[in-house]
Coordinates of C-alpha atoms in Angstrom, one line a residue:
M1 CA 0.1 0.1 0.0
Y2 CA 1.1 3.5 -0.6
T3 CA 1.5 4.7 3.0
S4 CA 1.5 8.3 4.6
D5 CA 5.1 8.1 5.1
S6 CA 5.8 7.4 1.4
A7 CA 3.5 10.4 0.4
A8 CA 5.0 12.5 2.8
S9 CA 8.5 11.9 1.3
A10 CA 7.2 12.6 -1.9
S11 CA 5.8 15.9 -0.7
Q12 CA 9.0 17.0 1.0
I13 CA 10.7 17.2 -2.2
D14 CA 11.4 20.9 -2.2
L15 CA 12.5 22.6 -5.7
G16 CA 12.6 26.1 -4.3
F17 CA 9.5 27.3 -5.6
P18 CA 5.9 25.9 -6.1
L19 CA 5.1 23.4 -9.0
P20 CA 2.4 24.1 -11.4
P21 CA -0.4 21.9 -11.5
G22 CA 0.1 18.5 -13.1
H23 CA 3.9 18.3 -12.4
V24 CA 4.9 15.4 -9.9
P25 CA 8.2 15.3 -8.2
S26 CA 10.5 12.3 -9.3
N27 CA 10.3 10.3 -6.2
S28 CA 6.3 9.9 -6.5
T29 CA 6.5 9.8 -10.1
Q30 CA 8.3 6.6 -10.2
T31 CA 6.0 5.0 -7.5
F32 CA 2.9 6.2 -9.2
A33 CA 3.7 5.0 -12.5
S34 CA 5.2 1.5 -11.7
H35 CA 2.6 0.3 -9.3
P36 CA -1.0 0.3 -10.7
A37 CA -2.2 -1.0 -7.5
Q38 CA -1.2 2.2 -5.8
R39 CA -3.2 4.5 -8.1
S40 CA -6.5 4.4 -5.8
V41 CA -7.0 7.3 -3.7
Y42 CA -8.2 7.6 -0.4
P43 CA -11.7 8.8 0.1
S44 CA -11.9 12.5 1.9
G45 CA -12.8 10.9 5.2
G46 CA -10.5 7.9 4.8
E47 CA -8.1 6.3 7.2
G48 CA -6.2 8.8 8.9
G49 CA -7.2 11.5 6.5
R50 CA -4.6 10.5 4.0
A51 CA -4.9 12.4 0.8
S52 CA -4.4 10.5 -2.4
T53 CA -1.0 10.0 -4.1
S54 CA -1.8 12.1 -7.1
T55 CA -2.9 14.7 -4.8
A56 CA 0.3 14.7 -2.7
A57 CA 2.5 14.4 -5.9
S58 CA 0.5 17.6 -7.7
S59 CA -0.1 19.9 -4.8
H60 CA 3.3 20.1 -3.0
A61 CA 2.5 23.3 -0.9
S62 CA -1.0 21.9 0.6
T63 CA 0.6 18.4 1.1
S64 CA 3.6 19.8 3.1
T65 CA 1.3 22.1 5.0
A66 CA -1.0 19.1 6.1
Q67 CA 2.1 17.3 7.2
D68 CA 3.1 20.1 9.3
R69 CA -0.2 20.2 11.3
P70 CA -0.3 18.2 14.6
R71 CA -1.6 14.7 14.4
S72 CA -2.9 12.3 17.1
V73 CA -0.5 10.0 18.7
N74 CA -1.3 7.0 16.7
G75 CA -1.6 8.8 13.5
S76 CA -5.1 7.4 12.7
Q77 CA -7.1 10.8 12.8
T78 CA -6.6 14.2 11.7
H79 CA -8.0 17.6 12.8
E80 CA -11.2 18.8 11.1
R81 CA -9.2 21.4 9.4
D82 CA -7.1 18.8 7.9
R83 CA -10.2 17.0 6.6
E84 CA -11.4 20.2 4.9
D85 CA -7.9 20.9 3.2
V86 CA -8.0 17.4 1.8
E87 CA -11.5 17.7 0.2
E88 CA -10.4 20.9 -1.3
E89 CA -7.2 19.2 -2.7
E90 CA -9.6 16.3 -4.0
A91 CA -11.6 19.0 -5.7
R92 CA -8.9 20.3 -7.6
T93 CA -7.6 16.8 -8.6
P94 CA -8.0 15.9 -12.3
E95 CA -10.8 13.8 -13.2
K96 CA -10.7 9.8 -13.1
A97 CA -11.1 7.4 -15.6
P98 CA -13.6 4.5 -14.9
G99 CA -12.2 2.0 -12.5
G100 CA -10.1 4.5 -10.6
A101 CA -7.6 5.1 -13.4
V102 CA -6.0 8.4 -13.4
D103 CA -6.7 10.5 -16.5
K104 CA -3.9 10.1 -19.3
A105 CA -3.1 13.8 -19.1
V106 CA -2.1 13.4 -15.4
M107 CA 0.2 10.2 -16.4
A108 CA 1.7 12.2 -19.1
S109 CA 2.5 14.8 -16.7
A110 CA 3.6 12.6 -14.1
L111 CA 6.4 11.2 -16.5
V112 CA 8.2 14.6 -16.8
P113 CA 11.4 14.4 -15.0
A114 CA 11.8 16.7 -11.9
G115 CA 14.6 19.1 -11.3
A116 CA 15.8 21.3 -14.1
G117 CA 13.3 20.0 -16.7
V118 CA 10.4 20.7 -14.4
A119 CA 11.7 24.2 -13.3
A120 CA 12.2 25.3 -16.9
A121 CA 9.0 24.1 -18.0
A122 CA 7.2 25.8 -15.1
L123 CA 9.0 28.7 -15.7
T124 CA 8.3 28.8 -19.3
Q125 CA 4.5 28.3 -18.5
D126 CA 4.5 31.0 -15.8
R127 CA 5.9 33.3 -18.4
G128 CA 3.3 32.8 -21.0
G129 CA 5.2 30.2 -22.9
H130 CA 7.9 32.6 -24.5
G131 CA 10.3 33.0 -21.9
E132 CA 10.2 36.9 -22.3
R133 CA 6.9 38.0 -20.7
G134 CA 4.4 36.8 -18.4
D135 CA 3.0 37.3 -14.7
G136 CA 6.8 36.8 -13.9
E137 CA 5.7 35.3 -10.2
M138 CA 8.2 32.4 -10.7
A139 CA 10.9 34.4 -12.5
E140 CA 10.9 36.9 -9.9
K141 CA 11.6 34.2 -7.2
L142 CA 14.3 32.9 -9.3
G143 CA 15.7 36.3 -9.8
I144 CA 15.4 36.5 -13.5
E145 CA 14.0 39.8 -14.9
D146 CA 11.9 40.4 -17.8
K147 CA 14.0 41.3 -21.2
H148 CA 13.5 44.5 -22.9
H149 CA 15.0 46.2 -26.2
F150 CA 18.0 48.4 -25.5
F151 CA 15.9 51.7 -25.5
A152 CA 12.8 50.5 -23.4
P153 CA 12.0 53.0 -20.9
Q154 CA 12.5 50.3 -18.1
L155 CA 16.1 50.3 -18.8
K156 CA 16.8 54.1 -18.7
S157 CA 18.7 53.9 -15.3
Q158 CA 20.7 50.9 -16.7
R159 CA 21.4 52.7 -20.0
R160 CA 22.5 55.9 -18.3
S161 CA 25.1 53.8 -16.4
V162 CA 26.4 52.0 -19.7
Y163 CA 26.7 55.3 -21.5
K164 CA 28.5 56.8 -18.4
K165 CA 31.2 53.9 -18.3
I166 CA 31.5 53.8 -22.0
F167 CA 32.4 57.6 -21.9
F168 CA 35.1 57.2 -19.2
I169 CA 36.5 53.9 -20.8
F170 CA 36.9 55.6 -24.1
L171 CA 38.4 58.7 -22.4
G172 CA 41.0 56.6 -20.7
I173 CA 41.7 54.7 -23.9
T174 CA 42.2 58.1 -25.8
L175 CA 44.6 59.7 -23.0
W176 CA 46.5 56.4 -22.9
L177 CA 46.9 56.3 -26.7
W178 CA 48.2 59.9 -26.7
A179 CA 50.4 58.9 -24.0
C180 CA 52.2 56.0 -25.3
L181 CA 52.1 56.9 -29.0
S182 CA 53.4 60.4 -28.3
F183 CA 56.3 58.5 -26.3
F184 CA 57.2 56.6 -29.4
W185 CA 56.9 59.4 -32.1
G186 CA 58.4 61.5 -29.9
S187 CA 61.9 59.5 -29.9
T188 CA 61.6 59.8 -34.0
Y189 CA 60.2 63.6 -34.0
K190 CA 63.7 65.1 -34.4
L191 CA 65.6 61.9 -35.6
T192 CA 67.7 63.9 -37.7
S193 CA 69.0 66.2 -35.0
G194 CA 70.6 63.2 -33.4
I195 CA 72.5 62.1 -36.3
S196 CA 75.6 64.3 -35.1
N197 CA 75.8 62.0 -32.1
L198 CA 76.8 59.2 -34.8
N199 CA 80.5 59.6 -34.6
V200 CA 82.6 59.1 -37.6
R201 CA 86.2 59.0 -37.2
F202 CA 89.0 60.3 -39.7
V203 CA 92.7 59.5 -40.1
T204 CA 95.1 59.7 -42.8
F205 CA 98.0 57.6 -43.7
D206 CA 99.2 59.6 -46.5
T207 CA 102.4 61.0 -45.2
D208 CA 103.3 62.9 -48.4
S209 CA 104.5 66.4 -47.6
S210 CA 102.1 67.5 -50.7
A211 CA 99.4 65.4 -50.1
L212 CA 96.3 66.6 -51.8
L213 CA 93.6 64.8 -49.7
N214 CA 94.7 65.4 -46.2
A215 CA 94.0 69.1 -46.0
P216 CA 90.5 69.5 -47.6
I217 CA 88.9 66.4 -45.6
T218 CA 90.6 67.6 -42.2
Q219 CA 89.1 71.1 -42.8
Q220 CA 85.8 69.4 -43.7
A221 CA 85.8 67.5 -40.5
N222 CA 86.8 70.1 -38.4
Y223 CA 84.1 72.3 -40.0
L224 CA 81.1 69.6 -39.5
A225 CA 82.2 69.0 -35.8
S226 CA 81.5 72.8 -35.2
L227 CA 77.9 72.7 -36.5
P228 CA 75.0 72.8 -34.1
S229 CA 72.9 69.4 -34.0
S230 CA 69.9 71.4 -35.8
V231 CA 72.0 70.9 -38.8
T232 CA 71.9 67.4 -40.0
H233 CA 75.6 66.2 -40.2
L234 CA 77.7 63.2 -38.8
G235 CA 79.8 63.7 -35.8
W236 CA 83.2 63.9 -37.3
E237 CA 86.5 63.2 -35.2
V238 CA 89.9 63.7 -36.7
R239 CA 92.5 61.2 -35.2
S240 CA 96.1 61.2 -35.1
A241 CA 97.9 58.4 -37.5
S242 CA 100.3 57.6 -34.2
N243 CA 97.3 56.1 -32.5
Y244 CA 97.0 53.3 -35.0
P245 CA 100.5 51.8 -35.2
N246 CA 99.1 48.6 -37.0
G247 CA 97.4 50.9 -39.6
L248 CA 94.0 49.4 -41.1
A249 CA 93.8 46.7 -38.7
D250 CA 93.6 49.1 -35.7
V251 CA 90.7 51.1 -37.7
Q252 CA 88.8 47.9 -38.4
R253 CA 89.2 46.8 -34.5
E254 CA 87.7 50.0 -33.5
V255 CA 84.8 49.7 -36.0
L256 CA 84.2 46.0 -35.1
Q257 CA 84.2 46.9 -31.4
Q258 CA 81.6 49.6 -31.8
E259 CA 83.9 52.6 -30.8
C260 CA 82.7 54.3 -33.8
W261 CA 80.0 54.1 -36.2
A262 CA 82.1 54.8 -39.4
F263 CA 85.9 55.1 -40.0
V264 CA 87.2 57.4 -43.1
V265 CA 90.8 56.6 -43.9
V266 CA 93.3 58.3 -46.5
N267 CA 95.4 55.4 -47.6
A268 CA 99.0 55.6 -47.4
N269 CA 100.7 56.8 -50.8
A270 CA 97.0 57.7 -52.1
T271 CA 99.0 60.9 -53.5
S272 CA 102.1 59.6 -54.8
A273 CA 100.2 56.7 -56.4
W274 CA 98.3 59.3 -58.5
R275 CA 101.6 61.1 -59.5
A276 CA 102.9 57.7 -60.9
A277 CA 100.1 56.9 -62.6
V278 CA 100.0 60.5 -64.4
R279 CA 103.6 60.2 -65.2
N280 CA 103.7 56.6 -66.4
G281 CA 100.4 56.6 -67.9
D282 CA 99.3 53.7 -65.7
G283 CA 95.8 52.5 -67.1
S284 CA 95.4 50.2 -64.2
Y285 CA 95.3 53.0 -61.8
D286 CA 92.2 52.9 -59.5
P287 CA 91.1 56.2 -58.1
N288 CA 88.7 54.6 -55.4
G289 CA 91.9 53.1 -53.8
A290 CA 92.7 56.6 -52.2
I291 CA 90.2 56.6 -49.5
G292 CA 88.7 53.8 -47.6
I293 CA 85.2 54.0 -45.7
Y294 CA 84.6 51.5 -43.2
Y295 CA 81.5 50.4 -41.1
M296 CA 79.2 47.6 -40.2
G297 CA 75.8 47.5 -41.8
A298 CA 74.5 44.8 -39.3
R299 CA 75.1 47.1 -36.2
F300 CA 71.9 49.1 -37.3
Y301 CA 71.2 48.5 -40.9
Q302 CA 68.6 51.1 -40.8
V303 CA 71.0 53.7 -39.6
Q304 CA 74.0 52.6 -41.5
Y305 CA 72.4 52.1 -45.1
L306 CA 70.0 55.2 -44.6
Y307 CA 71.9 57.5 -43.0
T308 CA 75.8 56.8 -42.3
E309 CA 76.8 55.8 -45.7
S310 CA 74.7 58.5 -47.6
L311 CA 76.0 61.4 -45.4
I312 CA 79.4 60.5 -45.8
K313 CA 79.3 60.4 -49.5
E314 CA 77.6 63.8 -49.1
E315 CA 80.2 65.1 -46.7
L316 CA 82.9 63.9 -48.7
S317 CA 81.9 65.4 -51.9
N318 CA 83.4 69.1 -51.2
P319 CA 86.8 68.0 -50.3
L320 CA 87.1 65.6 -53.1
S321 CA 86.0 68.4 -55.5
T322 CA 88.7 70.4 -54.0
A323 CA 91.5 67.5 -54.1
R324 CA 90.3 66.8 -57.6
A325 CA 90.9 70.5 -58.7
E326 CA 94.3 70.7 -57.1
A327 CA 95.3 67.5 -58.8
L328 CA 94.2 68.9 -62.2
Q329 CA 96.1 72.1 -61.6
A330 CA 99.2 70.2 -60.5
F331 CA 99.0 68.1 -63.9
N332 CA 98.6 71.3 -65.9
T333 CA 102.0 72.6 -64.4
Y334 CA 103.6 69.4 -64.9
A335 CA 102.4 69.0 -68.5
A336 CA 103.7 72.8 -69.3
N337 CA 107.2 71.5 -68.7
N338 CA 106.5 67.9 -70.0
A339 CA 105.8 67.4 -73.5
G340 CA 104.8 63.6 -73.1
A341 CA 102.7 64.4 -70.2
I342 CA 99.4 64.7 -72.6
A343 CA 100.2 61.5 -74.1
A344 CA 100.6 59.8 -71.0
A345 CA 97.4 61.1 -69.5
A346 CA 95.5 59.7 -72.6
R347 CA 96.4 56.2 -71.8
S348 CA 95.1 56.6 -68.0
P349 CA 92.0 59.1 -68.3
Q350 CA 90.8 58.2 -64.7
T351 CA 93.8 59.9 -63.3
L352 CA 92.5 63.3 -64.6
G353 CA 88.7 62.6 -64.8
V354 CA 88.3 61.2 -61.2
A355 CA 91.9 61.4 -59.8
F356 CA 90.6 60.6 -56.2
G357 CA 87.5 58.3 -55.0
Y358 CA 86.4 55.9 -52.1
N359 CA 85.6 52.3 -51.6
I360 CA 83.1 51.1 -49.1
F361 CA 83.8 48.3 -46.7
D362 CA 81.0 46.7 -44.9
L363 CA 82.8 44.7 -42.3
R364 CA 79.8 42.8 -41.3
P365 CA 77.1 43.0 -44.0
I366 CA 73.7 41.5 -43.9
Q367 CA 73.9 39.2 -46.8
D368 CA 71.1 39.0 -49.6
W369 CA 70.0 35.6 -48.6
A370 CA 70.2 36.1 -44.9
W371 CA 67.9 39.1 -44.6
A372 CA 65.5 36.9 -42.4
G373 CA 68.0 37.7 -39.6
A374 CA 66.5 41.0 -39.6
A375 CA 63.2 40.0 -38.2
P376 CA 64.4 38.8 -34.6
M377 CA 66.0 42.4 -34.4
E378 CA 62.6 44.0 -34.9
A379 CA 58.9 42.6 -34.8
S380 CA 59.6 39.2 -33.2
L381 CA 60.4 40.9 -30.1
I382 CA 57.1 42.1 -29.6
Y383 CA 56.1 38.3 -29.9
F384 CA 58.1 37.8 -26.7
V385 CA 56.0 40.2 -24.6
I386 CA 52.8 38.8 -26.2
F387 CA 53.5 35.2 -25.4
A388 CA 54.9 36.3 -22.0
F389 CA 51.4 38.2 -21.4
T390 CA 49.8 35.0 -22.5
V391 CA 51.4 33.1 -19.9
V392 CA 50.9 35.4 -17.1
F393 CA 47.2 35.9 -18.0
T394 CA 46.1 32.4 -18.3
G395 CA 48.1 31.6 -15.2
A396 CA 46.0 34.3 -13.3
Q397 CA 42.8 33.1 -15.0
I398 CA 43.5 29.4 -13.8
R399 CA 44.1 30.2 -10.4
A400 CA 40.9 32.5 -10.1
K401 CA 38.8 30.0 -11.5
T402 CA 40.1 26.8 -9.5
G403 CA 40.0 28.8 -6.1
I404 CA 43.7 27.6 -5.4
E405 CA 45.0 31.2 -4.8
D406 CA 43.1 31.6 -1.5
R407 CA 44.2 28.2 0.0
L408 CA 47.9 28.8 -0.7
T409 CA 50.4 30.0 1.9
F410 CA 52.2 33.1 0.9
R411 CA 55.4 31.0 0.2
A412 CA 53.6 28.6 -2.0
K413 CA 52.1 31.6 -3.7
V414 CA 55.4 32.9 -4.7
T415 CA 56.8 29.8 -5.7
Q416 CA 53.7 29.1 -7.9
R417 CA 54.1 32.4 -9.3
V418 CA 57.8 32.3 -10.2
C419 CA 57.9 28.4 -11.4
W420 CA 55.0 28.6 -13.7
P421 CA 56.3 31.3 -15.9
L422 CA 59.8 29.9 -15.6
F423 CA 58.8 26.8 -17.0
A424 CA 56.7 28.0 -19.8
F425 CA 59.2 30.6 -20.9
F426 CA 61.8 27.8 -21.3
W427 CA 59.9 26.0 -23.8
I428 CA 58.5 29.4 -25.7
A429 CA 62.2 30.6 -25.9
L430 CA 63.3 27.1 -27.5
W431 CA 60.5 27.2 -30.0
Q432 CA 61.4 30.8 -30.9
T433 CA 65.1 29.9 -31.6
L434 CA 63.8 27.1 -33.7
V435 CA 61.8 29.2 -35.8
V436 CA 65.0 31.5 -36.2
R437 CA 67.0 28.4 -37.1
A438 CA 64.3 27.1 -39.6
F439 CA 64.3 30.1 -41.6
Q440 CA 68.2 29.8 -42.1
V441 CA 69.1 32.8 -40.2
P442 CA 73.2 32.6 -40.0
L443 CA 74.1 31.4 -36.6
T444 CA 77.3 29.5 -37.1
D445 CA 79.6 32.0 -38.7
Y446 CA 81.4 33.6 -35.5
L447 CA 80.4 31.2 -32.4
G448 CA 79.9 27.8 -34.4
R449 CA 77.8 25.2 -33.0
A450 CA 77.6 27.1 -29.7
A451 CA 75.5 29.8 -31.3
F452 CA 72.2 27.9 -31.0
V453 CA 72.3 27.2 -27.4
T454 CA 73.6 30.9 -26.7
L455 CA 70.7 32.3 -28.8
W456 CA 68.3 30.0 -26.7
A457 CA 69.7 31.2 -23.3
L458 CA 69.3 34.7 -24.7
N459 CA 65.7 34.5 -25.6
Y460 CA 64.9 32.6 -22.3
V461 CA 66.6 35.3 -20.3
T462 CA 64.9 38.1 -22.3
I463 CA 61.4 36.7 -22.0
I464 CA 61.8 36.1 -18.3
A465 CA 62.8 39.9 -17.9
A466 CA 59.7 40.8 -20.0
G467 CA 57.2 38.4 -18.2
F468 CA 58.3 39.1 -14.8
A469 CA 57.5 42.8 -15.3
L470 CA 53.9 41.8 -16.1
E471 CA 53.6 39.3 -13.3
T472 CA 54.6 42.0 -10.8
M473 CA 52.0 44.5 -12.6
L474 CA 49.5 42.1 -12.2
C475 CA 49.8 42.0 -8.6
L476 CA 49.6 45.8 -8.6
V477 CA 47.0 46.7 -11.0
G478 CA 45.1 43.6 -11.5
I479 CA 43.8 41.4 -14.5
P480 CA 41.2 44.2 -15.7
F481 CA 44.2 46.6 -16.2
L482 CA 47.2 44.3 -17.4
P483 CA 46.5 44.8 -20.9
V484 CA 46.7 48.6 -20.4
F485 CA 50.3 48.1 -19.0
L486 CA 50.9 45.8 -21.7
I487 CA 50.6 48.4 -24.4
L488 CA 53.2 50.6 -22.6
W489 CA 55.5 47.7 -21.9
I490 CA 55.8 47.0 -25.6
I491 CA 56.0 50.7 -26.5
L492 CA 58.9 51.2 -24.0
N493 CA 60.7 48.2 -25.5
I494 CA 60.0 48.9 -29.0
T495 CA 61.4 52.4 -28.6
S496 CA 64.5 51.3 -26.9
S497 CA 65.6 49.1 -29.8
F498 CA 64.1 50.5 -33.0
Y499 CA 66.8 53.1 -33.4
P500 CA 70.2 53.7 -31.5
L501 CA 69.9 55.4 -28.3
E502 CA 72.5 57.7 -29.7
M503 CA 70.3 59.5 -31.9
L504 CA 67.2 59.8 -29.6
P505 CA 66.9 62.9 -27.4
P506 CA 68.8 62.5 -23.8
F507 CA 65.3 61.8 -22.3
Y508 CA 65.4 58.4 -23.6
T509 CA 68.3 57.3 -22.2
W510 CA 66.9 55.4 -19.5
L511 CA 65.3 52.9 -21.8
R512 CA 68.9 51.3 -21.7
W513 CA 67.4 49.3 -19.0
T514 CA 65.0 47.6 -21.1
P515 CA 65.3 43.9 -21.9
F516 CA 64.8 44.5 -25.9
I517 CA 67.7 46.4 -26.5
H518 CA 70.3 44.1 -24.9
N519 CA 68.4 41.1 -26.8
V520 CA 69.1 42.8 -30.1
E521 CA 72.5 43.7 -29.5
A522 CA 73.5 40.4 -28.2
F523 CA 71.7 38.6 -31.3
K524 CA 73.9 40.7 -33.4
I525 CA 77.0 39.5 -31.9
I526 CA 75.6 36.0 -32.2
A527 CA 74.4 36.1 -35.6
Y528 CA 76.9 38.7 -37.4
G529 CA 79.8 39.3 -35.1
T530 CA 79.2 42.9 -34.6
N531 CA 81.2 43.2 -31.4
R532 CA 83.6 41.1 -29.6
V533 CA 82.2 37.9 -28.1
S534 CA 83.2 39.2 -24.7
R535 CA 80.8 41.8 -25.0
L536 CA 78.0 39.1 -24.7
G537 CA 78.7 38.8 -21.2
Y538 CA 77.6 42.7 -20.6
H539 CA 74.2 42.2 -22.3
F540 CA 73.6 39.0 -20.2
G541 CA 74.4 40.7 -17.1
I542 CA 71.9 43.6 -17.8
L543 CA 69.2 40.8 -18.3
F544 CA 70.1 39.1 -15.3
A545 CA 70.1 42.4 -13.3
L546 CA 66.7 43.2 -14.4
I547 CA 65.5 39.7 -13.4
G548 CA 67.0 40.3 -9.9
V549 CA 65.2 43.5 -9.5
E550 CA 61.9 41.9 -10.7
A551 CA 62.4 38.9 -8.3
L552 CA 62.8 41.1 -5.2
T553 CA 59.9 43.3 -6.3
L554 CA 57.3 40.5 -6.9
P555 CA 57.0 39.2 -3.6
L556 CA 56.5 43.1 -2.4
A557 CA 53.7 43.2 -4.9
M558 CA 52.2 40.0 -3.9
V559 CA 52.2 41.3 -0.4
F560 CA 50.4 44.4 -1.7
E561 CA 48.0 42.1 -3.8
R562 CA 47.0 40.1 -0.6
W563 CA 46.5 43.2 1.4
S564 CA 44.4 44.8 -1.0
S565 CA 42.5 41.6 -1.5
D566 CA 41.9 41.2 2.3
K567 CA 40.8 45.0 2.4
S568 CA 38.0 44.4 -0.2
K569 CA 36.9 41.2 1.5
R570 CA 36.5 43.1 4.8
R571 CA 34.7 46.0 3.0
E572 CA 32.2 43.6 1.5
V573 CA 31.5 41.8 4.9
W574 CA 31.0 45.0 6.5
D575 CA 28.6 46.3 3.7
K576 CA 26.5 43.1 4.1
R577 CA 26.5 43.6 7.8
E578 CA 25.2 47.2 7.5
K579 CA 22.8 46.1 4.9
K580 CA 21.3 43.4 7.4
E581 CA 21.1 45.6 10.2
G582 CA 19.5 48.2 8.4
A583 CA 16.7 46.0 7.1

């Protein structure tokens, strides 16, 4: 038999809101459907005043109320009020088919699963069947509000709040854009005024007492050195030949060690070689052998090819014209006293037509097939920061979603915040180095097989230096404002490495402590040999120093983060307490 206890248990299934007529909780549904013998209902004045199973299942609120009312000790009778409630419930019970069978509509509704399905069906029915509008009695209890179009009058206050937030967000983005982009463009706004900081040294090894090139070039170099920076010119320095006992070897050493951006040399016997060619009619004479220009294109190819080389040619044009005029005058004097001079000059016309020229020696060029190596010096460094940001951001999201952050000790937090980026950065640096090698960037010309491992280590410490800064700022500004700092961090690093710091205004000198510039300089040494190998230690040392500073500031930032979080939680608890007391 279907006892009062089973009816009570069925009636005690509470979904948190009243079920609509015709819906039966899961427990009573299974019993009702699987045991036909239990489908009969007690009469209104039956034993113990029990209600029928279908009544108990379809009217949760009335049945639970009847259960809560006091009963007799033996449970065989109910109060008169209970009897009246049962009769009212039976009056609302669906009609029964002959033989006590329950109506098919009731059976169908009894087979509807309980839980979320019942709640959704009931909510749809309560809202008029569309899920958008209706009486809203059940929706209000569930905290679900009616939906409206954006310009509905009911959303006036929310719409005003949206407009206000959008305005301030757009204003903040606008100000931040002007600040960051102005910082970058400010570095290139008067770029040509910084060209005078690119030092070009001049030395002559032509010891002829009547040398034709020494005086004009020396005079031009001294004149250019006296010009203000507002006039576009290179910074010329006149050096004594006594400082270079090994001749051209010492000159090339200074260029390779980046002591100067270029070197202009008047070669030994430049004037005497010209005179000999004029007298002997030497058709093999090469005027360009008089002067040599030395620089490294790979040091900063944007600067060397666009500015240094072109400006040297321009600034040598006047002294070369002067020297050629003096050479022609000297030939006329010689030809006046020598009848065969004209015939000899005819055999070597270049001695009079050009007289003196120059050869350009790029000591560390970027070969035509190796221009893929320019990418790691430019845009690829941005990817370092982007990947580092991804690692830091996803780590923060994982900690927030799993809730592990609040259950870790401070020491465990620091360990976790340090170890996860170190692990991820290790492999990201490897993949980036493999991409560089896959596109045949030359890595073995100067360091041999050690170049790949050295570049991997360089990329690793660079991304650590870039990533730990993001991790520290995450503690200070939080996830919402971390992308804002990302923009600034990219701008700072790109500005430091896009052009030489020597060309930038003095304000930008402090960018020497950003990671990108040292990665770029060290990469050039590894791939192109733009400096002595021992200089690698300097760049690695700066990167490790940056990491050390960040390793010290990260725990301090985490202390601030914990204090700020605790303060917010205390404020939230206090607000709830005040709201409760006010109610």
